[in-house]
């Protein structure tokens, strides 16, 4: 299981790999967790595999999806789509984080009527949008 601090460092690492400027604190987190010279693809695969192993709490799954969403990698699209279908029957927090990841990949997962206003607290709206998106892509 990954700690929240490690996943935060991974998110910073992915942001750095995408060319986003980071501050001293973010760079220190990357270094503290030994990620300065890590392989982004290998880390992403490791995170994906962790979701298929032992049962994880909703919070742990949401944190992993959140970190992966910072990758902005189109090759993760099928993974996120499959994850959305799997998570839809579960807790809201992972569903929302997968939706954010899909949105980061320019997928129309949130209905246009929401006009960019998304929240993990909008459980019913999120589930409705997720179901509509899955129906559209299948």
mmCIF file of C-alpha atoms in Angstrom, residues 34-97:
data_model
loop_
_atom_site.group_PDB
_atom_site.id
_atom_site.type_symbol
_atom_site.label_atom_id
_atom_site.label_comp_id
_atom_site.label_asym_id
_atom_site.label_seq_id
_atom_site.Cartn_x
_atom_site.Cartn_y
_atom_site.Cartn_z
ATOM 1 C CA UNK A 34 13.567 8.639 -4.261
ATOM 2 C CA UNK A 35 11.750 9.674 -7.411
ATOM 3 C CA UNK A 36 14.256 12.127 -8.922
ATOM 4 C CA UNK A 37 15.332 9.674 -11.618
ATOM 5 C CA UNK A 38 12.343 7.341 -11.626
ATOM 6 C CA UNK A 39 10.648 5.928 -14.709
ATOM 7 C CA UNK A 40 7.209 7.540 -15.036
ATOM 8 C CA UNK A 41 5.770 4.623 -17.028
ATOM 9 C CA UNK A 42 6.969 2.104 -14.466
ATOM 10 C CA UNK A 43 5.427 4.092 -11.612
ATOM 11 C CA UNK A 44 2.124 4.418 -13.485
ATOM 12 C CA UNK A 45 2.078 0.645 -14.118
ATOM 13 C CA UNK A 46 2.848 -0.025 -10.452
ATOM 14 C CA UNK A 47 -0.059 2.181 -9.374
ATOM 15 C CA UNK A 48 -2.414 0.512 -11.848
ATOM 16 C CA UNK A 49 -1.406 -2.945 -10.657
ATOM 17 C CA UNK A 50 -1.980 -1.959 -7.041
ATOM 18 C CA UNK A 51 -5.648 -1.360 -7.829
ATOM 19 C CA UNK A 52 -6.094 -4.946 -8.972
ATOM 20 C CA UNK A 53 -4.546 -6.603 -5.934
ATOM 21 C CA UNK A 54 -5.748 -6.688 -2.364
ATOM 22 C CA UNK A 55 -8.934 -4.768 -1.633
ATOM 23 C CA UNK A 56 -8.170 -1.123 -0.932
ATOM 24 C CA UNK A 57 -10.288 1.444 0.843
ATOM 25 C CA UNK A 58 -12.209 3.992 -1.217
ATOM 26 C CA UNK A 59 -9.839 6.708 -0.011
ATOM 27 C CA UNK A 60 -6.774 4.706 -1.064
ATOM 28 C CA UNK A 61 -8.250 4.013 -4.511
ATOM 29 C CA UNK A 62 -9.210 7.672 -4.942
ATOM 30 C CA UNK A 63 -5.681 8.771 -4.011
ATOM 31 C CA UNK A 64 -4.134 6.391 -6.530
ATOM 32 C CA UNK A 65 -6.481 7.580 -9.292
ATOM 33 C CA UNK A 66 -5.688 11.178 -8.330
ATOM 34 C CA UNK A 67 -1.942 10.581 -8.631
ATOM 35 C CA UNK A 68 -2.406 8.791 -11.968
ATOM 36 C CA UNK A 69 -4.570 11.658 -13.239
ATOM 37 C CA UNK A 70 -1.517 13.913 -13.007
ATOM 38 C CA UNK A 71 0.153 11.788 -15.693
ATOM 39 C CA UNK A 72 -2.021 13.274 -18.494
ATOM 40 C CA UNK A 73 -1.174 10.177 -20.555
ATOM 41 C CA UNK A 74 -3.587 9.226 -23.342
ATOM 42 C CA UNK A 75 -2.417 5.609 -23.128
ATOM 43 C CA UNK A 76 -4.182 5.457 -19.734
ATOM 44 C CA UNK A 77 -7.575 6.175 -21.343
ATOM 45 C CA UNK A 78 -8.722 2.513 -21.539
ATOM 46 C CA UNK A 79 -7.569 1.955 -17.958
ATOM 47 C CA UNK A 80 -9.551 4.946 -16.692
ATOM 48 C CA UNK A 81 -12.639 3.949 -18.697
ATOM 49 C CA UNK A 82 -12.528 0.410 -17.294
ATOM 50 C CA UNK A 83 -11.923 1.800 -13.812
ATOM 51 C CA UNK A 84 -14.924 4.101 -14.102
ATOM 52 C CA UNK A 85 -17.171 1.185 -15.035
ATOM 53 C CA UNK A 86 -15.801 -0.879 -12.134
ATOM 54 C CA UNK A 87 -15.971 1.930 -9.559
ATOM 55 C CA UNK A 88 -19.450 3.138 -10.520
ATOM 56 C CA UNK A 89 -21.065 0.562 -8.255
ATOM 57 C CA UNK A 90 -18.767 1.493 -5.370
ATOM 58 C CA UNK A 91 -18.023 4.635 -3.352
ATOM 59 C CA UNK A 92 -18.269 8.115 -4.842
ATOM 60 C CA UNK A 93 -14.759 9.410 -4.159
ATOM 61 C CA UNK A 94 -12.960 7.000 -6.528
ATOM 62 C CA UNK A 95 -15.638 7.586 -9.189
ATOM 63 C CA UNK A 96 -15.055 11.315 -9.003
ATOM 64 C CA UNK A 97 -11.262 10.969 -9.197
#
